[in-house]
Amino acid sequence: MQRKDDQETESILTDQCKSTCKPVESRNEFNHNSNKENSVTTGSAFANLHQRKPKPVKSVVPKNRIDLLKWNGWGYKDSQFVVKDGIIHFTGDRYPIGELSLPYFTQFVMDVFKVDLSKRNVPQPLPAPEDFPRPAVAPEFAAGLRGLGISHSVDGVDRLVHAHGHTLRDVFTLRQGRFERIPDVVAWPGCHEEVVALVRLAHEHNVVVIPFGGGTSVSGAVSCPAGERRTILSLDTSQMNRVLWLDGENLLACCEAGIIGQDLERELQSQGFTVGHEPDSYEFSSLGGWVATRASGMKKNLYGNIEDLLVHARTVTPAGVLEKACLAPRVSCGPDLHHLVLGSEGTLGVITEVMLKIRPLPACKKYGSVVFPDFESGVRCLREVARKRCQPASVRLMDNEQFRFGQSLRPVPGCLGHLLDGVKKLYLTRVKRFDPDTMCVATLLFEGEPHQVAQQETLIYALASQFGGIPAGEKNGERGYVMTFIIAYIRDLGLEYNIVAESFETSVCWDRTLSLCENVKHRLAKECKALGVKHYLVSCRVTQTYDSGCCVYFYFALRWTPEHADPLGLYERLEESAREEVLASGGSLSHHHGVGKLRARWFPGQVSAPGVEALLAAKRRLDPRDILACGNLLGSKL
């Protein structure tokens, strides 16, 4: 049971102290399979697929992406940080901070980066049709493509949109430069069979195929190799977005790989189910992309990472279709070939259909938060939570720099809010003697039956108190969770004021977590000083926890000055130093962003020479002409 003083503390700290769970609503718009007669239990995984009636999905993201999304930045066109009368605002009504004035954030930016908000870099306009390089489509391939009747385009804007993901280099180039190479043609297949035909045609004519899902890659995986002279086809899976079938009794769903996260959840929740996979890019990333990059989500503690959710992936290769026949929950029939596809980043095949585990919607969900005196105390607490295997759906710990950054994004409170803020600050600093320069916060999300959520809350808050943690309320937890979807928009604003920024992540064992965080921060500070970078910010958070370790996610931003002739090169040099420090400190090359082309030079050292040869052998067998996503993972070793 929660101690009385802890309950009083939470009452003081929270803006909205409620002990009841928020019910999760669902709608039954159409029936799912809920009896043995309709469930798939034997035979080929897709034997009776087309005997069912797949539900068409109207995606939030249209085929012509720039009708809704920015062509040169992150997210929706109506959602962005802008400066009005010297104060930063956020536009639109899609997010909680929409149409709000953000004076605290404005002051934070000015204090950290010494920015003059009256001097803005105006990004270059969308290129005119005559400014795009002419498509170089092999005549025989073009004729074959027309013969297939698959929707395709050689329009310059379509090709530009499919030439990049969302690395810093991608967005910087869109705003201030030009790509050396863009696709020659874009195709939108509508089903698995059309992908088979496309890949067969591309293999026949030695045409490069780069699979394109949601376009959110931050590893350079969808970029075109600059030196590639063959025709390049961007294969956009976005029109393959149907829920093919749902089996409520066996808790399985089969979907086409192009469906994006928010569409997938909306369709499943309408029937009372959820996948529960919620990466930071959830609004725009695709199901196939999750599998191809071996993705992780914020609620992995409850629902699992993508490899835990995956039952089957249908993958088209030049050598044929890679799939399995049996849907039993576990099969001991040699190595699991799905682990070739997971994390393969399009190099072995195009994922067309994915079968996932699903769960009934939780009866309730509840947010929470805990303030710790310092980052070390928070890490030790999360380690104990992981040791006892009592993690809630999501638990994330921000360091002091990120805590202060997040606090700056809050709107100006009213008179009562100012009073409550003052009381909270006095309580933390005077009564609990927390140092504002070291304190940090963990955000929590609980999901399940009401009694399960109540038990988890009691246990988590009791554990937190053993490490000096103080409950900080539901509203702070919800705000911290939702802010994850807003942070990506900040980079676009920074580029307008000579600030370049990027995130990078790793996984590391518990006994090296603190030293890795300290080493990376120290290395970046040292390198910034040596390169004359005076104004920068580096922060981190623990985002996923495991028995033996955790994922650490870094944000790094710097302001360049006129003496830095190549700000992009400057940033990438510093990030490479940080990556070297991560590896030297016992961290992984990536936890969930993948390798792509950006980190390919480190990949061989992570899997050993025999590992490289094994992957190359699979590549040569499945894709002998190296047409699929060439350059990812293994570079140009084929």
XYZ file of C-alpha atoms in Angstrom:
638
model
C 0.000 0.000 0.000
C 1.281 3.520 -0.805
C 2.570 5.328 2.279
C 0.617 8.349 3.519
C 3.494 10.799 2.981
C 3.885 9.584 -0.603
C 0.165 10.107 -1.212
C 0.389 13.637 0.155
C 3.442 14.310 -2.001
C 1.630 13.236 -5.147
C -1.333 15.420 -4.222
C 1.009 18.420 -3.982
C 2.906 17.685 -7.207
C 0.208 16.672 -9.641
C -1.913 19.110 -11.592
C -4.751 16.653 -11.869
C -4.659 13.945 -9.223
C -7.105 11.175 -10.108
C -6.945 7.587 -8.982
C -9.353 6.138 -11.522
C -8.311 4.486 -14.761
C -9.276 5.994 -18.092
C -11.431 3.477 -19.968
C -10.242 2.506 -23.434
C -13.127 2.788 -25.867
C -13.649 0.415 -28.787
C -16.203 0.149 -31.597
C -17.388 -3.011 -33.325
C -17.807 -1.825 -36.915
C -17.538 -5.264 -38.444
C -17.244 -8.823 -37.217
C -13.961 -10.605 -36.651
C -13.444 -14.353 -36.768
C -14.293 -15.682 -33.334
C -14.976 -19.365 -33.827
C -12.954 -22.384 -34.812
C -14.766 -22.776 -38.100
C -13.506 -19.391 -39.317
C -10.066 -19.455 -37.716
C -6.959 -20.417 -39.678
C -5.280 -23.243 -37.802
C -3.794 -25.585 -40.373
C -2.225 -25.619 -43.802
C -0.488 -22.790 -45.626
C -0.517 -19.487 -43.810
C -2.109 -17.854 -46.837
C -4.010 -20.799 -48.340
C -7.474 -19.282 -47.909
C -6.419 -15.640 -47.706
C -8.317 -14.451 -50.741
C -11.447 -16.399 -49.812
C -12.027 -13.747 -47.161
C -13.085 -10.155 -47.778
C -10.277 -7.820 -46.750
C -11.449 -4.516 -45.345
C -10.324 -1.542 -47.424
C -8.444 1.043 -45.371
C -8.649 4.760 -46.042
C -5.225 5.850 -44.900
C -4.608 9.050 -43.010
C -1.632 9.600 -45.353
C -2.703 10.008 -49.019
C -0.930 8.501 -52.007
C 0.288 11.971 -52.952
C 2.060 12.460 -49.652
C 2.752 16.185 -49.958
C -0.980 16.917 -50.003
C -0.788 16.361 -46.250
C 2.868 16.046 -45.218
C 5.790 18.452 -45.579
C 8.009 17.830 -48.579
C 11.095 19.135 -46.758
C 10.526 18.374 -43.084
C 8.833 16.167 -40.531
C 5.147 15.480 -40.245
C 1.958 17.312 -41.119
C 2.097 20.570 -43.073
C -0.262 22.275 -40.631
C 1.868 21.327 -37.606
C 5.138 23.150 -36.999
C 7.082 25.396 -34.661
C 7.087 29.005 -35.848
C 8.294 32.307 -34.429
C 5.689 35.063 -34.062
C 6.625 38.409 -32.543
C 9.762 36.912 -31.050
C 7.937 34.000 -29.351
C 7.887 30.376 -30.522
C 4.436 28.919 -31.202
C 3.207 25.533 -32.406
C 0.577 25.559 -35.139
C -2.391 23.307 -35.811
C -4.682 21.357 -33.508
C -3.351 17.803 -33.934
C -1.240 17.877 -30.752
C -1.844 19.139 -27.196
C 0.444 22.160 -27.622
C -1.237 23.224 -30.871
C -1.907 26.956 -31.267
C -0.118 27.729 -28.004
C 2.462 30.367 -27.231
C 5.648 28.829 -25.781
C 7.630 31.549 -23.995
C 9.483 29.092 -21.728
C 10.705 27.164 -24.761
C 11.646 30.427 -26.458
C 13.782 31.403 -23.478
C 15.334 27.922 -23.308
C 16.422 28.126 -26.957
C 17.873 31.591 -26.486
C 19.703 30.648 -23.283
C 21.241 27.418 -24.611
C 22.002 28.363 -28.212
C 22.233 32.184 -28.019
C 19.962 32.452 -31.046
C 18.748 35.686 -32.589
C 15.183 34.753 -33.516
C 14.882 37.766 -35.806
C 17.360 36.203 -38.263
C 15.817 33.235 -40.039
C 17.191 31.000 -42.787
C 14.491 30.662 -45.431
C 14.499 27.137 -46.920
C 14.710 26.831 -50.673
C 11.402 26.311 -52.525
C 10.226 23.081 -54.075
C 12.227 22.649 -57.300
C 10.553 23.522 -60.586
C 9.852 20.639 -63.005
C 12.814 21.577 -65.199
C 15.198 21.488 -62.224
C 14.860 17.753 -61.601
C 17.348 15.384 -63.229
C 15.826 13.520 -66.152
C 14.783 9.953 -65.290
C 17.016 7.287 -66.784
C 14.587 4.405 -67.228
C 15.794 1.473 -69.312
C 13.437 1.262 -72.332
C 12.804 -2.483 -71.965
C 11.949 -2.061 -68.287
C 9.682 0.909 -69.038
C 7.794 -1.147 -71.625
C 7.446 -4.049 -69.199
C 6.222 -1.729 -66.441
C 3.544 -0.295 -68.685
C 2.522 -3.812 -69.593
C 1.984 -4.741 -65.941
C -0.547 -1.940 -65.511
C 0.866 -1.024 -62.092
C 0.540 2.621 -61.050
C 3.880 4.396 -61.568
C 5.358 7.841 -62.132
C 8.499 9.576 -63.403
C 7.320 12.984 -62.135
C 10.109 14.950 -60.483
C 8.257 15.658 -57.229
C 7.219 12.018 -56.824
C 10.831 10.963 -57.342
C 12.154 13.581 -54.904
C 9.708 12.538 -52.177
C 10.979 8.959 -52.514
C 14.676 9.902 -52.585
C 15.094 10.266 -48.851
C 14.091 9.392 -45.323
C 14.518 11.661 -42.313
C 18.194 11.735 -41.418
C 19.650 15.158 -40.730
C 21.460 14.935 -44.076
C 18.172 14.205 -45.851
C 16.310 17.197 -44.433
C 19.307 19.553 -44.626
C 19.746 18.661 -48.301
C 16.063 19.218 -49.052
C 16.239 22.686 -47.526
C 19.614 23.874 -48.708
C 21.053 21.574 -51.367
C 20.430 18.886 -53.939
C 20.595 15.085 -53.907
C 23.269 13.533 -56.096
C 20.875 10.747 -57.080
C 17.120 10.283 -56.902
C 14.947 7.373 -58.121
C 14.209 7.240 -61.832
C 10.704 5.886 -61.382
C 8.239 5.311 -58.534
C 5.729 2.428 -58.534
C 2.752 1.809 -56.239
C 1.830 -1.897 -56.355
C -1.577 -2.739 -54.942
C -1.048 -6.297 -53.733
C 1.436 -9.107 -53.193
C 1.077 -10.425 -56.755
C 1.979 -7.041 -58.229
C 5.135 -6.928 -56.097
C 6.079 -10.376 -57.381
C 5.679 -9.122 -60.947
C 7.666 -5.937 -60.262
C 10.579 -7.719 -58.619
C 10.671 -10.327 -61.381
C 10.731 -7.566 -64.026
C 13.417 -5.594 -62.169
C 15.580 -8.700 -61.822
C 15.205 -9.487 -65.505
C 16.370 -5.997 -66.544
C 18.892 -5.444 -63.707
C 16.935 -2.544 -62.204
C 17.618 -1.490 -58.598
C 14.594 -1.755 -56.270
C 14.457 0.334 -53.082
C 11.430 -0.590 -50.928
C 9.702 2.504 -49.505
C 7.186 2.296 -46.668
C 6.413 5.300 -44.490
C 9.557 7.208 -45.450
C 10.606 7.737 -41.821
C 14.001 5.997 -42.023
C 16.791 7.667 -40.046
C 19.556 5.391 -41.318
C 19.776 6.381 -44.986
C 18.154 3.072 -45.948
C 15.927 4.555 -48.685
C 18.518 6.906 -50.182
C 19.914 6.185 -53.647
C 23.603 5.244 -53.879
C 25.269 8.240 -55.545
C 27.357 6.109 -57.881
C 24.554 3.807 -59.032
C 24.209 3.903 -62.842
C 21.404 1.378 -63.203
C 17.759 2.437 -63.311
C 16.466 2.884 -59.757
C 12.868 1.992 -58.903
C 11.332 3.179 -55.635
C 8.735 0.555 -54.711
C 6.165 2.332 -52.543
C 4.025 -0.101 -50.513
C 1.585 2.532 -49.219
C -1.294 1.306 -51.404
C -0.938 -2.177 -49.909
C -2.590 -1.280 -46.617
C -5.523 -3.646 -46.097
C -6.332 -5.686 -43.019
C -6.558 -9.024 -44.831
C -8.109 -10.926 -41.975
C -8.437 -10.947 -38.219
C -8.733 -14.071 -36.089
C -10.182 -13.118 -32.709
C -10.025 -16.616 -31.227
C -6.336 -17.186 -31.972
C -5.481 -13.489 -31.521
C -3.889 -13.084 -34.958
C -4.199 -10.460 -37.658
C -2.791 -10.428 -41.173
C -2.187 -7.081 -42.841
C -0.517 -5.799 -45.951
C 2.902 -4.364 -45.184
C 2.206 -0.813 -46.330
C -0.316 -0.007 -43.604
C 0.952 2.753 -41.325
C 0.876 2.572 -37.542
C -2.016 4.868 -36.764
C -4.189 3.259 -39.463
C -3.383 -0.226 -38.176
C -4.310 0.672 -34.601
C -7.481 2.466 -35.642
C -8.686 -0.564 -37.608
C -7.846 -3.068 -34.877
C -9.246 -0.935 -32.070
C -12.536 -0.614 -33.931
C -12.868 -4.359 -33.316
C -11.630 -4.322 -29.744
C -8.001 -5.316 -30.351
C -4.559 -3.750 -30.420
C -1.057 -4.627 -31.584
C 0.428 -2.295 -28.980
C 3.491 -1.502 -31.091
C 4.077 2.240 -30.762
C 7.442 3.534 -32.015
C 8.127 7.281 -31.948
C 7.358 7.335 -35.695
C 4.050 5.500 -35.162
C 2.000 8.175 -36.958
C 3.826 7.727 -40.271
C 5.928 4.536 -40.278
C 4.683 1.311 -41.880
C 4.221 -2.237 -40.659
C 6.667 -3.567 -43.251
C 9.207 -0.969 -42.188
C 8.898 -2.107 -38.571
C 9.791 -5.649 -39.576
C 12.552 -4.607 -41.980
C 14.298 -2.470 -39.341
C 13.641 -4.723 -36.333
C 11.733 -1.935 -34.641
C 10.863 -1.345 -31.010
C 7.955 0.576 -29.498
C 7.332 2.586 -26.356
C 5.001 -0.087 -24.952
C 7.287 -3.057 -25.629
C 7.220 -4.070 -21.928
C 3.610 -5.181 -22.281
C 3.326 -6.103 -25.964
C 6.880 -6.914 -27.016
C 9.216 -5.676 -29.730
C 8.364 -6.397 -33.362
C 10.258 -9.715 -33.276
C 8.021 -10.799 -30.389
C 4.862 -9.814 -32.265
C 5.775 -11.274 -35.645
C 4.177 -14.598 -36.584
C 4.794 -14.560 -40.317
C 6.202 -12.255 -42.987
C 5.645 -12.898 -46.665
C 8.728 -11.658 -48.513
C 9.249 -11.366 -52.258
C 12.800 -12.010 -53.486
C 14.221 -12.364 -57.025
C 14.587 -16.082 -56.237
C 10.949 -16.483 -55.211
C 8.652 -15.889 -52.237
C 10.042 -16.546 -48.768
C 7.288 -17.802 -46.447
C 6.376 -20.649 -44.122
C 3.441 -23.037 -44.108
C 2.470 -23.569 -40.476
C 0.862 -21.064 -38.103
C 1.492 -23.005 -34.900
C 2.675 -20.749 -32.038
C 6.150 -22.286 -32.011
C 7.926 -24.537 -34.504
C 11.251 -26.357 -34.084
C 12.166 -26.822 -37.735
C 15.667 -25.468 -38.067
C 16.685 -21.800 -37.969
C 13.806 -19.329 -38.100
C 14.022 -17.743 -41.542
C 12.025 -14.780 -40.271
C 15.166 -13.681 -38.495
C 16.745 -13.223 -41.907
C 13.958 -10.797 -42.781
C 13.844 -8.996 -39.420
C 16.358 -6.174 -39.665
C 17.261 -6.986 -43.280
C 16.349 -3.420 -44.361
C 15.090 -4.465 -47.780
C 18.335 -6.154 -48.842
C 16.870 -9.652 -49.147
C 13.329 -9.010 -50.292
C 10.211 -6.850 -50.262
C 7.881 -7.594 -47.347
C 4.304 -7.669 -48.612
C 2.140 -9.255 -45.909
C 2.666 -9.561 -42.174
C 0.879 -11.683 -39.613
C 0.984 -10.352 -36.067
C -0.085 -11.296 -32.587
C -2.831 -9.027 -31.295
C -4.317 -8.475 -27.860
C -7.739 -7.407 -26.604
C -7.831 -3.713 -25.827
C -6.887 -3.075 -22.187
C -9.780 -2.149 -19.949
C -8.026 1.012 -18.815
C -4.854 3.026 -19.173
C -3.267 5.416 -16.733
C -0.242 7.691 -16.868
C 2.151 8.488 -14.065
C 5.498 10.098 -13.346
C 8.265 10.064 -10.754
C 10.837 12.749 -9.971
C 14.279 11.492 -8.892
C 17.042 13.527 -7.252
C 19.489 12.560 -10.021
C 19.903 10.367 -13.092
C 21.871 7.690 -11.239
C 19.030 7.174 -8.752
C 16.593 6.841 -11.634
C 18.727 4.285 -13.455
C 19.147 2.240 -10.291
C 15.373 2.278 -9.805
C 14.699 1.158 -13.381
C 17.254 -1.604 -12.911
C 15.345 -2.866 -9.872
C 12.025 -2.642 -11.709
C 13.514 -4.739 -14.526
C 15.044 -7.180 -12.040
C 11.634 -7.782 -10.491
C 10.040 -7.925 -13.971
C 7.294 -5.545 -12.955
C 7.678 -2.945 -15.709
C 4.496 -1.096 -16.667
C 3.608 -0.795 -20.355
C 6.086 2.068 -20.673
C 8.695 3.525 -18.364
C 11.153 6.148 -19.610
C 13.731 8.092 -17.657
C 14.945 11.513 -18.821
C 18.221 13.041 -17.659
C 18.325 16.564 -16.222
C 19.037 18.248 -19.559
C 16.086 16.534 -21.205
C 13.888 17.134 -18.176
C 14.530 20.891 -18.351
C 14.043 20.822 -22.115
C 10.693 19.046 -21.715
C 9.562 21.430 -18.986
C 10.247 24.366 -21.282
C 7.632 23.074 -23.751
C 4.791 23.643 -21.308
C 2.375 26.529 -21.896
C 2.063 29.491 -19.543
C -0.240 28.518 -16.646
C -2.962 30.693 -15.209
C -2.755 32.411 -11.816
C -3.628 29.232 -9.921
C -1.194 27.284 -12.073
C 1.602 29.731 -11.222
C 0.808 29.263 -7.534
C 0.834 25.463 -7.809
C 4.090 25.525 -9.776
C 5.627 27.625 -7.023
C 4.428 25.225 -4.336
C 5.818 22.232 -6.219
C 9.175 23.881 -6.714
C 9.418 24.893 -3.060
C 8.471 21.393 -1.947
C 11.078 19.737 -4.140
C 13.915 22.148 -3.428
C 13.284 23.146 0.190
C 11.565 20.107 1.713
C 13.016 17.262 -0.340
C 16.226 19.209 -1.123
C 16.303 18.239 -4.788
C 18.857 20.148 -6.847
C 17.206 21.632 -9.999
C 20.497 21.038 -11.847
C 20.503 17.262 -11.223
C 16.885 16.158 -10.769
C 15.257 14.079 -13.494
C 11.910 12.472 -14.204
C 10.533 9.111 -15.301
C 7.241 8.929 -17.197
C 4.993 5.911 -16.771
C 2.120 4.324 -18.664
C 0.028 1.537 -17.134
C -2.394 -0.602 -19.173
C -4.521 -3.558 -18.181
C -7.442 -4.459 -15.959
C -8.143 -1.878 -13.223
C -6.908 -4.133 -10.435
C -3.710 -4.913 -12.361
C -3.022 -1.227 -12.927
C -3.632 -0.480 -9.245
C -1.242 -3.244 -8.184
C 1.429 -2.041 -10.610
C 1.124 1.543 -9.411
C 1.525 0.523 -5.791
C 4.592 -1.590 -6.566
C 6.294 0.926 -8.889
C 5.849 3.908 -6.598
C 7.036 1.875 -3.605
C 10.180 0.855 -5.527
C 10.754 4.425 -6.659
C 10.626 5.688 -3.077
C 13.512 3.342 -2.185
C 15.679 5.352 -4.600
C 14.492 8.789 -3.532
C 11.745 9.008 -6.145
C 8.638 11.134 -5.585
C 5.354 10.584 -7.474
C 4.716 13.570 -9.741
C 1.243 12.872 -11.069
C -0.643 11.660 -14.099
C -0.696 14.879 -16.080
C 3.090 15.165 -16.127
C 3.345 11.543 -17.264
C 0.836 11.994 -20.071
C 2.466 15.225 -21.237
C 5.895 13.569 -21.286
C 4.581 10.580 -23.249
C 2.764 12.637 -25.886
C 5.704 15.037 -26.283
C 7.581 12.170 -27.935
C 5.532 12.749 -31.078
C 6.216 16.495 -31.077
C 9.980 16.545 -30.564
C 10.704 15.507 -34.166
C 9.166 18.786 -35.362
C 11.747 20.852 -33.469
C 14.612 20.007 -35.835
C 12.882 21.827 -38.695
C 12.704 24.987 -36.596
C 16.368 24.637 -35.608
C 17.509 24.504 -39.228
C 15.996 27.934 -39.738
C 18.275 29.343 -37.029
C 21.624 27.643 -37.748
C 20.930 24.721 -35.408
C 21.487 21.142 -36.591
C 20.200 18.287 -34.484
C 19.727 14.531 -34.587
C 18.957 11.603 -32.314
C 20.857 8.340 -31.995
C 20.346 5.327 -29.776
C 22.005 2.214 -28.435
C 21.397 -0.672 -26.074
C 23.774 -1.428 -23.222
C 24.065 -3.676 -20.166
C 22.956 -2.221 -16.844
C 26.426 -2.103 -15.319
C 27.658 0.108 -18.179
C 24.620 2.357 -18.616
C 25.792 5.278 -16.484
C 29.368 5.182 -17.724
C 28.221 5.070 -21.360
C 26.006 8.125 -20.862
C 28.794 10.021 -19.114
C 31.425 8.991 -21.666
C 29.356 10.057 -24.669
C 28.540 13.431 -23.118
C 32.179 13.994 -22.178
C 33.398 12.979 -25.644
C 30.986 15.335 -27.375
C 31.900 18.210 -25.054
C 35.591 17.628 -25.724
C 35.108 17.402 -29.501
C 32.870 20.484 -29.584
C 35.527 22.513 -27.790
C 38.227 21.297 -30.190
C 36.096 22.220 -33.223
C 35.066 25.626 -31.922
C 31.423 24.744 -31.232
C 30.349 26.943 -28.327
C 26.618 26.359 -28.131
C 25.264 22.819 -28.041
C 23.001 20.485 -26.109
C 23.408 16.775 -25.478
C 20.828 14.872 -23.449
C 19.705 11.285 -23.034
C 16.926 9.115 -21.748
C 16.419 5.445 -20.963
C 13.490 4.371 -23.117
C 13.244 0.572 -22.937
C 14.345 -1.807 -20.216
C 15.310 -5.476 -20.312
C 16.553 -8.075 -17.809
C 20.188 -7.403 -18.654
C 20.182 -3.818 -19.908
C 18.341 -0.952 -21.515
C 18.043 1.303 -24.532
C 19.630 4.745 -24.200
C 18.410 7.431 -26.587
C 20.504 10.571 -27.166
C 19.547 13.983 -28.536
C 22.391 16.161 -29.790
C 22.058 19.672 -31.216
C 24.543 22.441 -31.986
C 24.505 25.935 -33.419
C 26.975 26.605 -36.177
C 28.552 29.969 -36.895
C 29.974 31.496 -40.114
C 33.432 30.034 -39.480
C 31.890 26.558 -39.830
C 31.788 26.321 -43.628
C 30.202 22.840 -43.632
C 27.684 22.576 -40.761
C 26.384 19.202 -41.944
C 29.888 17.740 -42.127
C 30.645 19.252 -38.727
C 27.644 17.566 -37.149
C 28.323 14.220 -38.788
C 31.922 14.273 -37.620
C 30.741 14.828 -34.054
C 28.060 12.165 -34.279
C 30.609 9.665 -35.599
C 32.783 10.444 -32.555
C 29.774 9.797 -30.334
C 29.112 6.491 -32.112
C 32.724 5.413 -31.618
C 32.377 6.241 -27.923
C 29.126 4.278 -27.698
C 30.808 1.182 -29.122
C 33.903 1.624 -26.948
C 31.654 1.906 -23.883
C 29.937 -1.409 -24.540
C 26.900 -0.148 -26.428
C 25.334 -1.665 -29.542
C 25.486 -0.155 -33.011
C 21.723 0.336 -32.865
C 18.773 -0.672 -30.723
C 15.940 0.099 -33.136
C 17.006 2.640 -35.780
C 18.802 0.011 -37.848
C 22.000 0.241 -39.877
C 21.096 1.360 -43.386
C 23.879 3.160 -45.207
C 24.606 5.582 -42.375
C 26.142 2.978 -40.054
C 27.165 0.318 -42.594
C 30.895 0.856 -42.054
C 30.583 -0.326 -38.439
C 28.354 -3.309 -39.202
C 31.039 -5.930 -40.087
C 32.746 -5.345 -36.758
C 29.500 -6.150 -34.956
C 28.763 -9.517 -36.582
C 32.278 -10.966 -37.242
C 33.727 -12.111 -40.569
C 31.764 -15.403 -40.669
C 28.596 -13.426 -39.942
C 29.259 -11.136 -42.884
C 29.908 -14.132 -45.123
C 26.689 -15.826 -44.013
C 24.665 -12.721 -44.868
C 26.462 -12.328 -48.170
C 25.690 -15.964 -49.000
C 21.979 -15.355 -48.336
C 22.129 -12.156 -50.395
C 23.795 -13.924 -53.344
C 21.239 -16.729 -53.262
C 18.123 -14.579 -52.892
C 19.273 -11.501 -54.820
C 22.124 -12.549 -57.130
C 22.177 -9.288 -59.128
C 22.170 -7.080 -56.013
C 19.101 -5.144 -57.045
C 17.427 -4.917 -53.616
C 18.221 -1.919 -51.378
C 21.841 -2.109 -52.477
C 24.225 -0.387 -50.086
C 22.305 -1.109 -46.881
C 23.942 -3.118 -44.074
C 26.848 -4.543 -46.062
C 27.619 -1.536 -48.241
C 28.852 -2.614 -51.676
C 30.518 -5.900 -50.726
C 28.527 -8.139 -53.071
